[in-house]
mmCIF file of C-alpha atoms in Angstrom:
data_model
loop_
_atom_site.group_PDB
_atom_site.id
_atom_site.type_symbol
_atom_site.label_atom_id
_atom_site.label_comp_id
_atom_site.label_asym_id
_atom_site.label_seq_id
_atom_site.Cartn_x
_atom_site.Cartn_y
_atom_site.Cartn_z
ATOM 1 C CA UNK A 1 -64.907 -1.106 72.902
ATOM 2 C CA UNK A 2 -61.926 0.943 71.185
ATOM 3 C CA UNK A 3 -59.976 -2.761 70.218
ATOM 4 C CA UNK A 4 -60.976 -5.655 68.663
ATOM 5 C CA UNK A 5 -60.288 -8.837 67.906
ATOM 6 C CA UNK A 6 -58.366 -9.891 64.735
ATOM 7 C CA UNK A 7 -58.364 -13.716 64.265
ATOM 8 C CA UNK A 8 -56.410 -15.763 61.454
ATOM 9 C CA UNK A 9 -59.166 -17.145 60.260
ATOM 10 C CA UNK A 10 -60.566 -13.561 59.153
ATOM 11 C CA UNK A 11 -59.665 -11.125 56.190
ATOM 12 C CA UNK A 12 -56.727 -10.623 57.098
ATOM 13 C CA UNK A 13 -55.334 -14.210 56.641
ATOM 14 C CA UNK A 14 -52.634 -12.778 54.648
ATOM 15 C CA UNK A 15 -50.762 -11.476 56.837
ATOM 16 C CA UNK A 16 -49.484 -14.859 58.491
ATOM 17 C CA UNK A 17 -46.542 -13.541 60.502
ATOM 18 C CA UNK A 18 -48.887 -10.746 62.309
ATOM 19 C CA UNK A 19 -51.221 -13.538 63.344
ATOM 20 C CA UNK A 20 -48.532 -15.106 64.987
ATOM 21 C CA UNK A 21 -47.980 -11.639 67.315
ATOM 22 C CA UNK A 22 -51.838 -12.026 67.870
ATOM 23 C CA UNK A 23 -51.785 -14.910 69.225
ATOM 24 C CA UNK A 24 -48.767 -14.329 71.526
ATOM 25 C CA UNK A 25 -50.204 -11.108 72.976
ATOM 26 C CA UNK A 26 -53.349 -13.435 73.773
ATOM 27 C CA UNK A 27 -55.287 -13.101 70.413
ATOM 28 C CA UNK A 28 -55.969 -9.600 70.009
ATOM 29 C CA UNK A 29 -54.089 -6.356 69.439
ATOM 30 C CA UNK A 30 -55.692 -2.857 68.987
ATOM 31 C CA UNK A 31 -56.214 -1.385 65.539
ATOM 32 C CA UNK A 32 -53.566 1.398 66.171
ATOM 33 C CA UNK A 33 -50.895 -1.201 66.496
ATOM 34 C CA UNK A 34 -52.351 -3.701 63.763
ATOM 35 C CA UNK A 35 -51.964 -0.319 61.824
ATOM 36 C CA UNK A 36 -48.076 0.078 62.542
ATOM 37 C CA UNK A 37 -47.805 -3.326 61.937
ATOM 38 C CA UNK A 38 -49.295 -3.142 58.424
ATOM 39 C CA UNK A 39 -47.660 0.140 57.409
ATOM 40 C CA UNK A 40 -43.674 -1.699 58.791
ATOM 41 C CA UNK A 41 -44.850 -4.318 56.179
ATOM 42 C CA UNK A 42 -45.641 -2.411 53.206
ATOM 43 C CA UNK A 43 -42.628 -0.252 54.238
ATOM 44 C CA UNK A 44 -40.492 -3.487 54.108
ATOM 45 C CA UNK A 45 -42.448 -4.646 51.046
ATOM 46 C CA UNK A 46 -41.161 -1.130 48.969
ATOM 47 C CA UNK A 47 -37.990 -1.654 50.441
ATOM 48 C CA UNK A 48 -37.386 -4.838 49.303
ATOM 49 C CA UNK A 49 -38.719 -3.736 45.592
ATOM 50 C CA UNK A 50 -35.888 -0.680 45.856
ATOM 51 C CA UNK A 51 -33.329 -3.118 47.258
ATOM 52 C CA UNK A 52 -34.030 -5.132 43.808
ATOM 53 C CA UNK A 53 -34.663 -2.448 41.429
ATOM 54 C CA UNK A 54 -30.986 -1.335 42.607
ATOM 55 C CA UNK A 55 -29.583 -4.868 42.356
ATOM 56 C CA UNK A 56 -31.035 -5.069 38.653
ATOM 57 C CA UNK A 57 -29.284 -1.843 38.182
ATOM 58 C CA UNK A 58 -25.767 -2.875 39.520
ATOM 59 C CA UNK A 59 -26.095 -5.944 37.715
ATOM 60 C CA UNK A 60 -26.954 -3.954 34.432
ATOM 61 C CA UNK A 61 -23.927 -1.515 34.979
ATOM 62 C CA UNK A 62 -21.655 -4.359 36.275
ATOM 63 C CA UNK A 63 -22.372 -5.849 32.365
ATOM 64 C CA UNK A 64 -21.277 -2.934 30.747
ATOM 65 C CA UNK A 65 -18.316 -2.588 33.120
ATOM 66 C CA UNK A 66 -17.148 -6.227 31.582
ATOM 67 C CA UNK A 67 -18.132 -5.689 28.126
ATOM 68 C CA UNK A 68 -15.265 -2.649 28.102
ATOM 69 C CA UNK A 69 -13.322 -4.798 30.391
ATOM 70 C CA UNK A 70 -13.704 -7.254 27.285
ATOM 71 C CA UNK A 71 -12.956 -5.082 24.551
ATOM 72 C CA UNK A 72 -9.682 -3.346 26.817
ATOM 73 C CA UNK A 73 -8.590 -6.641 26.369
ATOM 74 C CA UNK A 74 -8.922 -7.077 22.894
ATOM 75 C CA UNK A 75 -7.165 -3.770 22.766
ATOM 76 C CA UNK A 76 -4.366 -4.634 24.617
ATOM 77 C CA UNK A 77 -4.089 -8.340 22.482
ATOM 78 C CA UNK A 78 -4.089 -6.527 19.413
ATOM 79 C CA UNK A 79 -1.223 -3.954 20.674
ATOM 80 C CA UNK A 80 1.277 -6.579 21.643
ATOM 81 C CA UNK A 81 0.250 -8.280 18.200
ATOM 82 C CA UNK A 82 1.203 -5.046 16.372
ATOM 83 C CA UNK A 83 4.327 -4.423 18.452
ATOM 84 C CA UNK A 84 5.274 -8.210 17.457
ATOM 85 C CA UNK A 85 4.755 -7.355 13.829
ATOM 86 C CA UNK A 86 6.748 -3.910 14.489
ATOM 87 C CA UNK A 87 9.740 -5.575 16.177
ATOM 88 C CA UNK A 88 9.997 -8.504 13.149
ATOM 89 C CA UNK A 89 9.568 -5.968 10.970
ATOM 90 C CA UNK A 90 12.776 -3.819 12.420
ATOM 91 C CA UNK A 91 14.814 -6.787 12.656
ATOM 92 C CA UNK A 92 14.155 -7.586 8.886
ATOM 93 C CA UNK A 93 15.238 -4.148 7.819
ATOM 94 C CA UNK A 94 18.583 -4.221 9.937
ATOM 95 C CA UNK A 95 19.488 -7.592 8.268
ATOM 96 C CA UNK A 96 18.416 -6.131 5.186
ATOM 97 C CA UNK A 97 20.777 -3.122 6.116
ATOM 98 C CA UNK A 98 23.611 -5.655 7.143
ATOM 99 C CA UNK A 99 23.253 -7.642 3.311
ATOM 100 C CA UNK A 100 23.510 -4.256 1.791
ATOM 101 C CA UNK A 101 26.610 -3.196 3.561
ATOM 102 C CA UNK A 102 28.159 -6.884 3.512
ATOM 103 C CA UNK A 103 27.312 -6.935 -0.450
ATOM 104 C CA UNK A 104 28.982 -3.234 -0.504
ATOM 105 C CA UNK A 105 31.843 -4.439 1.056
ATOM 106 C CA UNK A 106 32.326 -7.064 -0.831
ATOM 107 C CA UNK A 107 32.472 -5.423 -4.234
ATOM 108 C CA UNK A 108 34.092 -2.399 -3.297
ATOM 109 C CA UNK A 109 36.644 -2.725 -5.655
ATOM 110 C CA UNK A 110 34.671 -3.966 -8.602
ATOM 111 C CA UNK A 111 32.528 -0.740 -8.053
ATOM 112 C CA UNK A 112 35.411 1.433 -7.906
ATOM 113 C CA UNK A 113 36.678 0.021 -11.353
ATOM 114 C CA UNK A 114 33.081 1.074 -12.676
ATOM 115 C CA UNK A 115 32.810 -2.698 -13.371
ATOM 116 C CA UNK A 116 29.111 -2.524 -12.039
ATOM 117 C CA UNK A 117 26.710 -1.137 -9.526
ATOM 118 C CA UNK A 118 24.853 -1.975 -6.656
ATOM 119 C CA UNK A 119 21.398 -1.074 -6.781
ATOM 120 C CA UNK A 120 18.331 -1.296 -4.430
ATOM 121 C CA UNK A 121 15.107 -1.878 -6.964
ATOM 122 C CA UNK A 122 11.545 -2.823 -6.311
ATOM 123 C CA UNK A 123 12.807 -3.805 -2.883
ATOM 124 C CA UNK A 124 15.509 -6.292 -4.477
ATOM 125 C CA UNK A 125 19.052 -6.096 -3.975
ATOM 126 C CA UNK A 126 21.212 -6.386 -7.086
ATOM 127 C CA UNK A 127 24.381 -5.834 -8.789
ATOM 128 C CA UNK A 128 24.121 -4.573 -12.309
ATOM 129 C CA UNK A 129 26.677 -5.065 -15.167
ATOM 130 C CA UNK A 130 27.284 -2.984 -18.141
ATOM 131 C CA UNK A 131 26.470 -5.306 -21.173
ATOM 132 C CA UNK A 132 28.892 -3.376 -23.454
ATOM 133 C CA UNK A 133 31.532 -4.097 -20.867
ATOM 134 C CA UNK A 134 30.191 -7.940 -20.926
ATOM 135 C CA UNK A 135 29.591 -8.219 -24.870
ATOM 136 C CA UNK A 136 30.097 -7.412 -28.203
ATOM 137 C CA UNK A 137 27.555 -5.265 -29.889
ATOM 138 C CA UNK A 138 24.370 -7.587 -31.037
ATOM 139 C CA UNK A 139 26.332 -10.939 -29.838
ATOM 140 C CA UNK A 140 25.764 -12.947 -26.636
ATOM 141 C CA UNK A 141 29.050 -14.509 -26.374
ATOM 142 C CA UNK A 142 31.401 -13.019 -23.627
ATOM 143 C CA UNK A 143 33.977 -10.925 -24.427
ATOM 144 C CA UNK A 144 37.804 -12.107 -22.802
ATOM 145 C CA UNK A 145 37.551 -8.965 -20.479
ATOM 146 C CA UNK A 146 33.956 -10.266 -19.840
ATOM 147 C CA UNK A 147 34.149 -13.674 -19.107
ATOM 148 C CA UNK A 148 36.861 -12.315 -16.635
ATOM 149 C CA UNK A 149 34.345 -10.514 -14.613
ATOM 150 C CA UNK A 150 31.958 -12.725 -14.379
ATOM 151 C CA UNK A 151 34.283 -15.103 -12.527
ATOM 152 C CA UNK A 152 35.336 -12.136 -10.141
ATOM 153 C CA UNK A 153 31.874 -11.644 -9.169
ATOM 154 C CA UNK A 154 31.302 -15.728 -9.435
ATOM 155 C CA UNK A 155 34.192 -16.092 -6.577
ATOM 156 C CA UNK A 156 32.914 -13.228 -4.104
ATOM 157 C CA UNK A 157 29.314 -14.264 -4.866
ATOM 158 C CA UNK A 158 30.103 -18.178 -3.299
ATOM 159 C CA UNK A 159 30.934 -16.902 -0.145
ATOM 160 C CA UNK A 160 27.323 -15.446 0.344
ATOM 161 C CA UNK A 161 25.980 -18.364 1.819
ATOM 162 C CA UNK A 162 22.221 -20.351 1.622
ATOM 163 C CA UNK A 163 21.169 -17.269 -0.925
ATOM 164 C CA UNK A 164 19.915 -17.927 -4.517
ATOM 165 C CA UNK A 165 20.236 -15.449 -7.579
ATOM 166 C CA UNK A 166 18.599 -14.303 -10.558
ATOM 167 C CA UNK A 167 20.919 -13.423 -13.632
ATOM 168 C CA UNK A 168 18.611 -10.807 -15.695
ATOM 169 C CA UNK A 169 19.309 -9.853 -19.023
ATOM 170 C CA UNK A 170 18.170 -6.462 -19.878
ATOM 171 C CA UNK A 171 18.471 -4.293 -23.569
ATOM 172 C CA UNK A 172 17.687 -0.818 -24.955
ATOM 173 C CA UNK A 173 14.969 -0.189 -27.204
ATOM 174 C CA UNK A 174 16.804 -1.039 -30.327
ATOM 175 C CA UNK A 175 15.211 -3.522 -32.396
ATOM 176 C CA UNK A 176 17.083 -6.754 -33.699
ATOM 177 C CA UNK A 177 17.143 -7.927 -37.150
ATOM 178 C CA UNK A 178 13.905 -10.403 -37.364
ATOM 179 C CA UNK A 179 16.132 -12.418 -40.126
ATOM 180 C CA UNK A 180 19.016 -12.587 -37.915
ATOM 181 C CA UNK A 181 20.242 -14.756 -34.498
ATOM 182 C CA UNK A 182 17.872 -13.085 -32.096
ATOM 183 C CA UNK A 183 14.326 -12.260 -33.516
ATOM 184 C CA UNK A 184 13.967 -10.015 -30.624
ATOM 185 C CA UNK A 185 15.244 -8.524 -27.490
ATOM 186 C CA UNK A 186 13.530 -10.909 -25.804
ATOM 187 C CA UNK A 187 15.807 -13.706 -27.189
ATOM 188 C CA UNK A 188 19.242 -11.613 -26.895
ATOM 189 C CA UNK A 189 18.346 -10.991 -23.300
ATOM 190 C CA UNK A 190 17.705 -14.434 -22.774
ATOM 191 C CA UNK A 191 21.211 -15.570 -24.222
ATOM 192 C CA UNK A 192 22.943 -13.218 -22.518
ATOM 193 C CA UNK A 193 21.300 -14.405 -19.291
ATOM 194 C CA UNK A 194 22.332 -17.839 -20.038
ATOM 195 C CA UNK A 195 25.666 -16.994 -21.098
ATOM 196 C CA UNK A 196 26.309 -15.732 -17.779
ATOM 197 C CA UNK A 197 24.935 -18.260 -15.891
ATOM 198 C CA UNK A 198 26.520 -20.900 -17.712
ATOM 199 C CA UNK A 199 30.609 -19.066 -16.854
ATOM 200 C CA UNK A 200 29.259 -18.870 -13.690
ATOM 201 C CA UNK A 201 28.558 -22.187 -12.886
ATOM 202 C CA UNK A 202 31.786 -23.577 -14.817
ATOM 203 C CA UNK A 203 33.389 -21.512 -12.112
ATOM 204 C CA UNK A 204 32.061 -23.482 -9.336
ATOM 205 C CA UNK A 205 28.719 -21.649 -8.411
ATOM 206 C CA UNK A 206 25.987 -24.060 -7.498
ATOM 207 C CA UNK A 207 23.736 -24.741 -10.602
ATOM 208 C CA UNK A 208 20.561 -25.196 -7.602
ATOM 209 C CA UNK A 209 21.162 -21.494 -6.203
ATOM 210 C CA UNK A 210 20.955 -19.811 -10.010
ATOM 211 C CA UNK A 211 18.135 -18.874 -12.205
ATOM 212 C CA UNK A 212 17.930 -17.024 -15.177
ATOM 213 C CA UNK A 213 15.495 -14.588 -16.737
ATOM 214 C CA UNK A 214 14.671 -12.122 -19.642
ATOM 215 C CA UNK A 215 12.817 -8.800 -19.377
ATOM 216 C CA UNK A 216 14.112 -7.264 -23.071
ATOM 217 C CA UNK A 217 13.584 -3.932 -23.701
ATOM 218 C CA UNK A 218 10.707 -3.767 -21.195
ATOM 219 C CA UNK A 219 12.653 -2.727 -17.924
ATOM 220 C CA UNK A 220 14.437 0.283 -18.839
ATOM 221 C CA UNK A 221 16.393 2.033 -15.642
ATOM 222 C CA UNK A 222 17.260 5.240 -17.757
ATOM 223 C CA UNK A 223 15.227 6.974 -20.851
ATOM 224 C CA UNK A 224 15.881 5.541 -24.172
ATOM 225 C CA UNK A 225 16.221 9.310 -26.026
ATOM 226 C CA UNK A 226 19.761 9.179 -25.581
ATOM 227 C CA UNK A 227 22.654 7.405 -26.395
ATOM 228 C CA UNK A 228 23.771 7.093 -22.579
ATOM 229 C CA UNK A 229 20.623 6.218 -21.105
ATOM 230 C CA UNK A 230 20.578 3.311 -23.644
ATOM 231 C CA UNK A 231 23.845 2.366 -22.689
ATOM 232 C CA UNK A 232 22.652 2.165 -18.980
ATOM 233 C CA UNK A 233 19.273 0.073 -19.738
ATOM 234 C CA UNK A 234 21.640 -2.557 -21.997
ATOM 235 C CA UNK A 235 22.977 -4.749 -18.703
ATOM 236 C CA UNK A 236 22.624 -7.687 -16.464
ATOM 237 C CA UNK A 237 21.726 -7.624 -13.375
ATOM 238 C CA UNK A 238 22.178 -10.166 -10.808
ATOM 239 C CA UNK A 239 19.569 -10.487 -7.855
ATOM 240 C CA UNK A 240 19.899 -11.678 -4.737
ATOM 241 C CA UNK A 241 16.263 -13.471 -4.359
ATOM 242 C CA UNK A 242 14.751 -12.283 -1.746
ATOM 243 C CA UNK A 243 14.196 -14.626 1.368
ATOM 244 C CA UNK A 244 10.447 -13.941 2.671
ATOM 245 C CA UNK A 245 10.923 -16.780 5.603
ATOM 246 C CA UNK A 246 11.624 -13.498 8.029
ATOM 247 C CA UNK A 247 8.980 -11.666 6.679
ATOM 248 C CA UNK A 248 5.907 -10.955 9.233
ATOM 249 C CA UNK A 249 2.928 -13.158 8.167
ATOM 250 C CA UNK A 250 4.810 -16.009 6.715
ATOM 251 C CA UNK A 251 4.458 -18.891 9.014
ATOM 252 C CA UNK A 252 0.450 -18.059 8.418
ATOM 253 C CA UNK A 253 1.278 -18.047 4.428
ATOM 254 C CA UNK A 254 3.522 -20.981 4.332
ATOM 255 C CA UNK A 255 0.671 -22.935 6.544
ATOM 256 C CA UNK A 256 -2.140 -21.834 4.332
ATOM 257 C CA UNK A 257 -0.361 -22.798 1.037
ATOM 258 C CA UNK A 258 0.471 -26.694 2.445
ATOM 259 C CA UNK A 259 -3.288 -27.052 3.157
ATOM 260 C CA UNK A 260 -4.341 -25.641 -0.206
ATOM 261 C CA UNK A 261 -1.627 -28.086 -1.502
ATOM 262 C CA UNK A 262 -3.149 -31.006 0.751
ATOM 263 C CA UNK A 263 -6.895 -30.226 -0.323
ATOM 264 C CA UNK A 264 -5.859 -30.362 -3.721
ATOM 265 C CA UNK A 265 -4.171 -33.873 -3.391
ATOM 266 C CA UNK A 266 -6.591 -35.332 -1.537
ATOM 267 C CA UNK A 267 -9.207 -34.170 -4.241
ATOM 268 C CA UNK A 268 -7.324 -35.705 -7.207
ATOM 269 C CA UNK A 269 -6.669 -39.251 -4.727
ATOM 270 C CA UNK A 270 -10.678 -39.256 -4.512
ATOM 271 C CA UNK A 271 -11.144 -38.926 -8.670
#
């Protein structure tokens, strides 16, 4: 007989869902069609291993596709963060601009009289003063003419509001006497600074929005090998202090400084 019978209970118990067509069609289908049957299922079975092999594969590439989605992102985060920077940065510079011109302004005529300069250096704005104009040769007291223009630049310097200043006395190279008033520059430059500072605020200028300072012989704006570049190194100079509130970064500064500041308090509360 060219069929024969393929029970459930045989070697072929495996295949449960063909037994169930066996014993539908009576219990017994011919080997040509058990055949079929069992090449469909293998068929299915490689099927279903392609359909996961691809889903493992999509699922791989859909990975990578949101890792660069990820880092786009970052991308993107860190532009508008730069263009943030970019834009504080330009509006700092235009109100730099608008001091400079204000300050320009201002002066005008005291620059035009040669009475001093306005000058843009190491990023600080400042007006600088001729000391010979200011005082007498080796002295730190203020000569009439002097003490005269210090309270011109006193009165246009009060209407610069909220700003604070730095008087700087500056010399030439030329030694002092060691035996004499000043031992050194450094001294002289240092009187002459407080000189200023002190007509200035007996003209009204707030004592809280002036400082003083001496640099000597040590900040020389013109060569010392002549008698007019020592002329132009001998001076005071008056800075406007810069204010780094606007500056990019600060909030982050100013927040990491008041921790520092709080660790450090709450260490010496604990000794």
């Amino acid at each position: 007989m060219a069929s024969r019978c393929i029970m459930s209970n045989r070697k072929y118990t495996g295949f449960a869902f063909l037994a169930g067509v066996v014993l539908i069609f009576g219990g017994c289908v011919s080997a040509g069609k058990y055949k079929l049957l069992e090449d469909d299922s293998n068929d299915t079975k490689a099927k279903l291993a392609a359909a996961e092999s691809r889903i493992s594969e999509l699922e791989g590439k859909l990975g990578i596709e949101s890792s660069e989605r990820n880092k786009l992102e970052g991308s993107v985060s860190d532009m508008k963060t730069a263009l943030e920077e970019l834009q504080k940065r330009k509006l700092e510079t235009e109100k730099r601009l608008s001091e400079f011109r204000e300050l320009t302004e201002k002066f005008k005529s005291l620059v035009d009289a040669g009475k001093l300069k306005i000058k843009v250096v190491n990023g600080k704005m400042m007006l600088a003063l001729s000391t010979d104009i200011l005082f007498p040769s080796g002295s730190a007291k203020l000569s009439p003419a002097g003490r005269l223009a210090i309270q011109e630049v006193t009165g246009l310097l009060k209407s610069l509001k909220n700003r604070q200043f730095q008087i700087e006395g500056h010399t030439d190279n030329v030694p002092t006497k060691a035996s004499g008033q000043y031992p050194s520059n450094w001294e002289l430059a240092s009187a002459r600074a407080m000189s200023v500072l002190s007509t200035m605020e007996s003209s009204g200028f707030p004592p809280d929005h002036i400082s003083i300072a001496s640099y000597g012989q040590h900040q020389p704006t013109s060569s010392n090998e002549s008698e007019e570049g020592k002329a132009q190194n001998r001076r005071i100079s008056i800075v406007i202090v810069p204010d780094l509130s606007g500056l990019p970064g600060f909030d982050e500064l100013n927040r990491i400084a008041k921790t520092k500041a709080g660790e450090k308090s709450e260490t010496k509360e604990k000794e």
